[in-house]
Short mmCIF file of C-alpha atoms in Angstrom, two decimals:
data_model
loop_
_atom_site.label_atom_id
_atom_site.label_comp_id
_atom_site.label_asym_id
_atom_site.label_seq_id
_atom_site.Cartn_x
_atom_site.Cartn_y
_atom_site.Cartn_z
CA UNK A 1 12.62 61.53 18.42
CA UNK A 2 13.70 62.93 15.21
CA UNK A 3 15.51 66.44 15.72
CA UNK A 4 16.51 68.35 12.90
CA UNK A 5 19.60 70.18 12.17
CA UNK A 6 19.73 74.27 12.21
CA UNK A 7 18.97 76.33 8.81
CA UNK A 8 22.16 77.33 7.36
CA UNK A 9 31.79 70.71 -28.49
CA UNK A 10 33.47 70.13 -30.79
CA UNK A 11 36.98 70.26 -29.85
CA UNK A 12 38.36 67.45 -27.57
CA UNK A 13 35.77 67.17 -24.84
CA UNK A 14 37.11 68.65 -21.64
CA UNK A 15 36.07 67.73 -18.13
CA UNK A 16 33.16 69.17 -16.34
CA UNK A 17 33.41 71.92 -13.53
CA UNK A 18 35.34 70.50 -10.87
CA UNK A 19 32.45 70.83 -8.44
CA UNK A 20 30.04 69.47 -10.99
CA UNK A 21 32.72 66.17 -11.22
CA UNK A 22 33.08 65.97 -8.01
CA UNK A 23 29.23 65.68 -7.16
CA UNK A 24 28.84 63.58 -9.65
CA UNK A 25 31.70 61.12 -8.58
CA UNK A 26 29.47 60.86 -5.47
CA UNK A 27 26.80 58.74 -7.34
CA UNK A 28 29.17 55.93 -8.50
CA UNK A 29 32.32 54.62 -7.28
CA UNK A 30 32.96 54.04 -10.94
CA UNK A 31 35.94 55.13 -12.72
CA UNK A 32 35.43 58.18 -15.83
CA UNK A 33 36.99 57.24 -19.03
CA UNK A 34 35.79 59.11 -21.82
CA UNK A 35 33.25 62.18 -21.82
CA UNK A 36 31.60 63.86 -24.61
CA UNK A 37 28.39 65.16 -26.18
CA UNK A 38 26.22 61.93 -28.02
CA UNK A 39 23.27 61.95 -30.06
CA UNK A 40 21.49 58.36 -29.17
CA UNK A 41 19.18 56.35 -30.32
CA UNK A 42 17.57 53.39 -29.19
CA UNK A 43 16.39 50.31 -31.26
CA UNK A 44 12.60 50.84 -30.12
CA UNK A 45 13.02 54.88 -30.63
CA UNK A 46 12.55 56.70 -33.91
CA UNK A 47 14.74 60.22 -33.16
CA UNK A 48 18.14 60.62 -31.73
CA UNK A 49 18.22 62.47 -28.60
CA UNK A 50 21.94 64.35 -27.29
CA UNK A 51 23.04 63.91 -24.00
CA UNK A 52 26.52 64.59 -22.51
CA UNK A 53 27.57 61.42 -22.13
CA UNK A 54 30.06 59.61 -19.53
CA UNK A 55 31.62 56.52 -20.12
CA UNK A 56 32.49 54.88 -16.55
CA UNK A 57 33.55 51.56 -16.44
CA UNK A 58 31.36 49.60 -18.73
CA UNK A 59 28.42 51.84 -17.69
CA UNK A 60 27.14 54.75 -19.97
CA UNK A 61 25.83 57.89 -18.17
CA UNK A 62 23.63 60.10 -19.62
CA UNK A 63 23.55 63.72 -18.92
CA UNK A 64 20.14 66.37 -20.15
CA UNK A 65 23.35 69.17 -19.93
CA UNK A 66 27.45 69.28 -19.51
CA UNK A 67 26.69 70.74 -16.40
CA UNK A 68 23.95 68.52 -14.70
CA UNK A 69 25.28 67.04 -11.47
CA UNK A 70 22.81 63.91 -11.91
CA UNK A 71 22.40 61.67 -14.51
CA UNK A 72 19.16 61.00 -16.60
CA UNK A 73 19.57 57.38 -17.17
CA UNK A 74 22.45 54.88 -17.38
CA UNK A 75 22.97 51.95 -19.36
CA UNK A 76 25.14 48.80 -18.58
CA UNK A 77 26.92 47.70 -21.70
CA UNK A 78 29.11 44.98 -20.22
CA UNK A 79 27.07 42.63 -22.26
CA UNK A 80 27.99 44.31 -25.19
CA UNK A 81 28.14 41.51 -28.12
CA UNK A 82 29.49 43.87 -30.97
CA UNK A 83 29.62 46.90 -32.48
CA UNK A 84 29.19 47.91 -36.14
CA UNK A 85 31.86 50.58 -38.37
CA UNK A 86 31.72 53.71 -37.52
CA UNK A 87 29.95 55.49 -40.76
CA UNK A 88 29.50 59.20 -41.59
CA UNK A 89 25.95 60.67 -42.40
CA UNK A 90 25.10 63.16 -44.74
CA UNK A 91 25.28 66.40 -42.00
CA UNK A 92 29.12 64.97 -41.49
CA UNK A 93 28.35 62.89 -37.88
CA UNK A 94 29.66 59.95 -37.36
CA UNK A 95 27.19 56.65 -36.32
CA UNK A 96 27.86 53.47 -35.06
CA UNK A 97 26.03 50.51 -33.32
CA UNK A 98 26.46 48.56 -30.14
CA UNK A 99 24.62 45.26 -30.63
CA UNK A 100 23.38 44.65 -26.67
CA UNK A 101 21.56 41.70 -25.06
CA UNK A 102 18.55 43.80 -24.77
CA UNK A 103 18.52 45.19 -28.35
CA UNK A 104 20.86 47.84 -30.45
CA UNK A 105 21.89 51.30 -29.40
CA UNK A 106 22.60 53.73 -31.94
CA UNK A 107 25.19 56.35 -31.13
CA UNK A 108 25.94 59.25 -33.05
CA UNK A 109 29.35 61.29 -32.72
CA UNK A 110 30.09 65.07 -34.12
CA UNK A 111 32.61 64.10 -36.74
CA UNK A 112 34.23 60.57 -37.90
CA UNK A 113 37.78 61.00 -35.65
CA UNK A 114 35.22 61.14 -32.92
CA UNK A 115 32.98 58.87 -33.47
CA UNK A 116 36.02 55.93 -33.62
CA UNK A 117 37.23 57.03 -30.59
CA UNK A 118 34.35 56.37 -28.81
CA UNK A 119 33.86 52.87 -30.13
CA UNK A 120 37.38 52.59 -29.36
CA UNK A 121 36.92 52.90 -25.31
CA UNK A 122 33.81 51.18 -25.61
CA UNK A 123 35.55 48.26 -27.19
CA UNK A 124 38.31 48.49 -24.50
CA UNK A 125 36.80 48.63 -21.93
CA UNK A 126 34.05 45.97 -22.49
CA UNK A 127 36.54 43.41 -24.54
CA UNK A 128 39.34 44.14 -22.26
CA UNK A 129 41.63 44.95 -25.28
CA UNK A 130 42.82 47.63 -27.39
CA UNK A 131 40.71 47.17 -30.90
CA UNK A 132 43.58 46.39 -33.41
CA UNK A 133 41.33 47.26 -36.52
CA UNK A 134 40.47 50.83 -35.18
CA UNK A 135 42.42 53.50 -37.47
CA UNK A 136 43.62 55.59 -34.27
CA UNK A 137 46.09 58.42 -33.80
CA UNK A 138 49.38 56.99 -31.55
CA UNK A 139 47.87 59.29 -28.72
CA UNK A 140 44.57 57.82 -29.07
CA UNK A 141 45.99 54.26 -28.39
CA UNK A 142 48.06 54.86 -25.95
CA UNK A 143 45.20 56.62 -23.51
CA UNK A 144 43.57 53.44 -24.86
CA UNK A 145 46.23 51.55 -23.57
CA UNK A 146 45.78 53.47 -20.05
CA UNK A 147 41.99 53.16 -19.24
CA UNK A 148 42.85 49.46 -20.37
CA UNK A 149 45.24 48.89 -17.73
CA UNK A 150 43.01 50.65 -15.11
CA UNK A 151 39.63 48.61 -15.92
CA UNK A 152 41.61 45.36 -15.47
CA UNK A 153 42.84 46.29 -12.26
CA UNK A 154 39.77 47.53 -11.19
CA UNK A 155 37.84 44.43 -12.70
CA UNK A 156 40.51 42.10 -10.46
CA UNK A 157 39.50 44.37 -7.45
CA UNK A 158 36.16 43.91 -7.86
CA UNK A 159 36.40 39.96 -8.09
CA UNK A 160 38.61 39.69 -5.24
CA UNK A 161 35.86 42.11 -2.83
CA UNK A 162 33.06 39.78 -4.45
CA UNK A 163 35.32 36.18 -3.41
CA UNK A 164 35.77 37.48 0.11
CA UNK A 165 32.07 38.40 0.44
CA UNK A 166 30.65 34.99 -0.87
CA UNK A 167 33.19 33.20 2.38
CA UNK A 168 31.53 35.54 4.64
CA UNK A 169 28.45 33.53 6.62
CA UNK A 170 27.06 37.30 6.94
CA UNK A 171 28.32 39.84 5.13
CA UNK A 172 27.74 43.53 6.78
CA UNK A 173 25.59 45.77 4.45
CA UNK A 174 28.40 48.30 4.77
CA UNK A 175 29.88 46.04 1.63
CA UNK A 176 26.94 47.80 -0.65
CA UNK A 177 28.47 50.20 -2.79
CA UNK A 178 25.17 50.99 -4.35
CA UNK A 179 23.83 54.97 -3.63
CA UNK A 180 20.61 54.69 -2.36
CA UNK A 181 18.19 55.19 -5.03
CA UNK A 182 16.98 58.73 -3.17
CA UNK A 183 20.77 60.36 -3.16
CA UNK A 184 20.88 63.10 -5.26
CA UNK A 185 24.16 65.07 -5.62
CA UNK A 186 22.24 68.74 -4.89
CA UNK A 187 22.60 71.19 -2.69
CA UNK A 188 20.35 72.26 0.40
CA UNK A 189 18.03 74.52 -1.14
CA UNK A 190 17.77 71.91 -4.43
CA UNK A 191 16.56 68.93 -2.60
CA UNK A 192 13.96 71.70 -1.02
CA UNK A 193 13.12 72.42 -4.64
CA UNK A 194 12.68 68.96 -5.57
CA UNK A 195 10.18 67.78 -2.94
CA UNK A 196 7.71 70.55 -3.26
CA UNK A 197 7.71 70.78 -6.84
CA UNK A 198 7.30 66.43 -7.16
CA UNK A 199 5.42 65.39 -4.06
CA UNK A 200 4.51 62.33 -6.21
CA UNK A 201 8.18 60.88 -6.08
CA UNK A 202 8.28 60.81 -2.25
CA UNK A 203 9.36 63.58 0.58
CA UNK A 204 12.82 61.77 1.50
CA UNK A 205 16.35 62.93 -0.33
CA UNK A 206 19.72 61.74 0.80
CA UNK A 207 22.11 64.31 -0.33
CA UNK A 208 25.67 65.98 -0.03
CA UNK A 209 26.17 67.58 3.30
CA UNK A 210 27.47 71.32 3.56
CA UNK A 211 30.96 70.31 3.82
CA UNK A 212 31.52 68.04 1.32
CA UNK A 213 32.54 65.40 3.39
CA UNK A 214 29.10 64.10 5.19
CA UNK A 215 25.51 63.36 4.60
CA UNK A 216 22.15 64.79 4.81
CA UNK A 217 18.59 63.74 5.01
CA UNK A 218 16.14 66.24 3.54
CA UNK A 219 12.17 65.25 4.49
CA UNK A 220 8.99 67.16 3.52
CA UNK A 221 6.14 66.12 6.14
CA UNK A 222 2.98 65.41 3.93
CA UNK A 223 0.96 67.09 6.54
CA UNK A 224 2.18 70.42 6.80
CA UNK A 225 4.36 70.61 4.33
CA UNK A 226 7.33 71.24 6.62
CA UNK A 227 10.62 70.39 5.67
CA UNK A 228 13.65 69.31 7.74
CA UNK A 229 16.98 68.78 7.27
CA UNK A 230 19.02 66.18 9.21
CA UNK A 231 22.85 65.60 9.66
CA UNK A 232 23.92 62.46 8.63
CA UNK A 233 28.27 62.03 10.06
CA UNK A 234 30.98 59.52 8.11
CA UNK A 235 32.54 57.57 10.86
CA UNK A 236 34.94 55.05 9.11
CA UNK A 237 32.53 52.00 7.72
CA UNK A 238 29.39 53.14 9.82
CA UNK A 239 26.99 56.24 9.53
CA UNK A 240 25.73 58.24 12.69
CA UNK A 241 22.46 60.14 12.51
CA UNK A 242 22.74 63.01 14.73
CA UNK A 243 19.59 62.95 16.53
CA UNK A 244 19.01 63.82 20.68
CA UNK A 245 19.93 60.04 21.29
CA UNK A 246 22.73 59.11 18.13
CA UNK A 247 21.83 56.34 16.25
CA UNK A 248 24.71 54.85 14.30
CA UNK A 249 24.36 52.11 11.23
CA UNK A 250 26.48 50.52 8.81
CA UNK A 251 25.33 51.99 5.22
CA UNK A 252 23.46 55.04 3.86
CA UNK A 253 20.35 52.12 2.91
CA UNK A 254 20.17 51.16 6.42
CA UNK A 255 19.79 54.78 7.50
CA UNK A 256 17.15 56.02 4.91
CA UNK A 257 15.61 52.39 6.12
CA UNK A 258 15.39 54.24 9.83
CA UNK A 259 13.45 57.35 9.03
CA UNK A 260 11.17 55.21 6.75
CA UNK A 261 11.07 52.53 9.82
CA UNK A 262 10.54 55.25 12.31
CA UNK A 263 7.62 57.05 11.17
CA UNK A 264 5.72 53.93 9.93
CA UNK A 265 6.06 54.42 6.18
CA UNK A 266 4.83 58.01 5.90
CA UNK A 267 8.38 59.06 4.94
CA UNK A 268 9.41 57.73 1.27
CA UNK A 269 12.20 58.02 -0.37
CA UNK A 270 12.35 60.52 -3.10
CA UNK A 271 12.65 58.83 -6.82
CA UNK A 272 12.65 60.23 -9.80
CA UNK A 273 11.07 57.51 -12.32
CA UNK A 274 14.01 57.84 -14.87
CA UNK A 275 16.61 56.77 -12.17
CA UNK A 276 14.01 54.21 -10.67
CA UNK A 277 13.62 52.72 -13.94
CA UNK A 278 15.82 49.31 -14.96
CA UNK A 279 18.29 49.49 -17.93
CA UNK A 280 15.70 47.14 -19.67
CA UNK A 281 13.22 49.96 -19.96
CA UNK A 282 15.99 52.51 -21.44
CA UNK A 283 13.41 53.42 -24.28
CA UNK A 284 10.33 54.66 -22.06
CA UNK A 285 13.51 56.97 -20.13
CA UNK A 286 14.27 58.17 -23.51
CA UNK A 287 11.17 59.60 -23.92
CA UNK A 288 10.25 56.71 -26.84
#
């Protein structure tokens, strides 16, 4: 039985609220490079739209505000193929464009110093190498230098973890890394928020618990509109859900998997269709 828990710019970009960060290092495991605001543009859209824009390892998150703790959308340029000069406009921005498997996505920087250092840790990180043709201050290339250093290691990391997994007969799903789709980095009375105000994108969040260090499940019965909160405990590699009779599994997946198991389906997880949505479809997020 399911028991739930008591109530209780334009100057070098700078990092976001350390509480903001920090929530928003709990959707990805990946590594922040380069932050700023961007003006983007895909190939299939006819206006830019500005985001606040993180560049995590070859990923590209985009933010509706500096201080949103979840992404709108996110787009994978590993694949990148090239990128064109960065050019100035006629308002003084700077534009340049990544050439991706998928089609071209045009970025547009505040001023031309800006705008090359972008492509610059784009370039970096996605070549693995330092652009030599890039016309960049001695400070510029040497953070380049940095970020390049860390993506390799963490590339070699990420190949060794994947070697070790493949010579497993059957590897645990505790080797995910992947947030579910339904964690959202919000507090108590946010994920309330969201499930009355979207009861179309499911009644089941995964979020943050009060002390920073746990989980929680947040669930909005479609019946009576009741909503519960449920404590969900780190224990090394597994998860314990602390119901009357703990039940203890070995990733987040497997325990938003439970409550969907255990009430036959009428629990869903809670997605909103711009994170549900593949890279592929990055236009329709966009609003195009």
């Amino acid at each position: 039985m399911l028991r739930p828990i008591s109530e209780q710019p334009e100057e070098t970009p700078q990092p976001a609220p350390r509480r903001i960060f920090q929530e928003r290092q709990r959707l990805t495991s990946l590594p922040l490079y380069f932050q700023g605001y961007l003006s983007v543009r895909h190939s299939r859209c006819q206006e830019f739209r500005v985001y606040w824009t993180e560049l995590r390892g070859t990923t590209l998150f985009f933010y509706g505000d500096k201080r949103a703790p979840t992404y709108s959308h996110k787009l994978d340029i590993s694949a990148l193929t090239s990128a064109t000069s960065v050019y100035p406009d006629e308002n003084g921005s700077a534009q340049f464009i990544l050439m991706l498997s998928n089609g071209e996505l045009e970025l547009k920087a505040n001023d031309y110093e800006c705008g090359k250092e972008w492509k610059g840790f784009i370039l970096t990180v996605t070549k693995l190498s330092v652009p030599p043709d890039e016309s960049l201050l001695p400070e510029q290339l040497t953070r380049l230098q940095q970020v390049l250093e860390k993506e390799k290691k963490r590339r070699i990391t990420l190949n060794k973890c994947s070697s070790t997994s493949l010579n497993r007969k059957s590897p645990p799903s505790s080797t995910l890394t992947t947030m579910p789709a339904c964690f959202y980095a919000v507090s108590r009375r946010e994920a309330m928020e969201m499930l009355e105000k979207n009861p179309s994108c499911g009644n089941l969040i995964l979020r943050p618990g009060s002390d920073s260090k746990n989980y929680a499940i947040t669930i909005r019965r479609e019946l009576d509109a009741h909503l519960k909160h449920y404590k969900v405990r780190s224990k090394g590699t597994s998860y314990i859900i602390e119901l009357e009779t703990q039940v203890t599994l070995p990733s987040l997946q497997d325990v938003v998997n439970y409550f969907v198991t255990q009430t036959r389906g009428n629990l869903k997880p809670f997605v909103i269709q711009t994170r549900a949505t593949e890279d592929s479809e990055f236009s329709k997020q966009a609003g195009c």
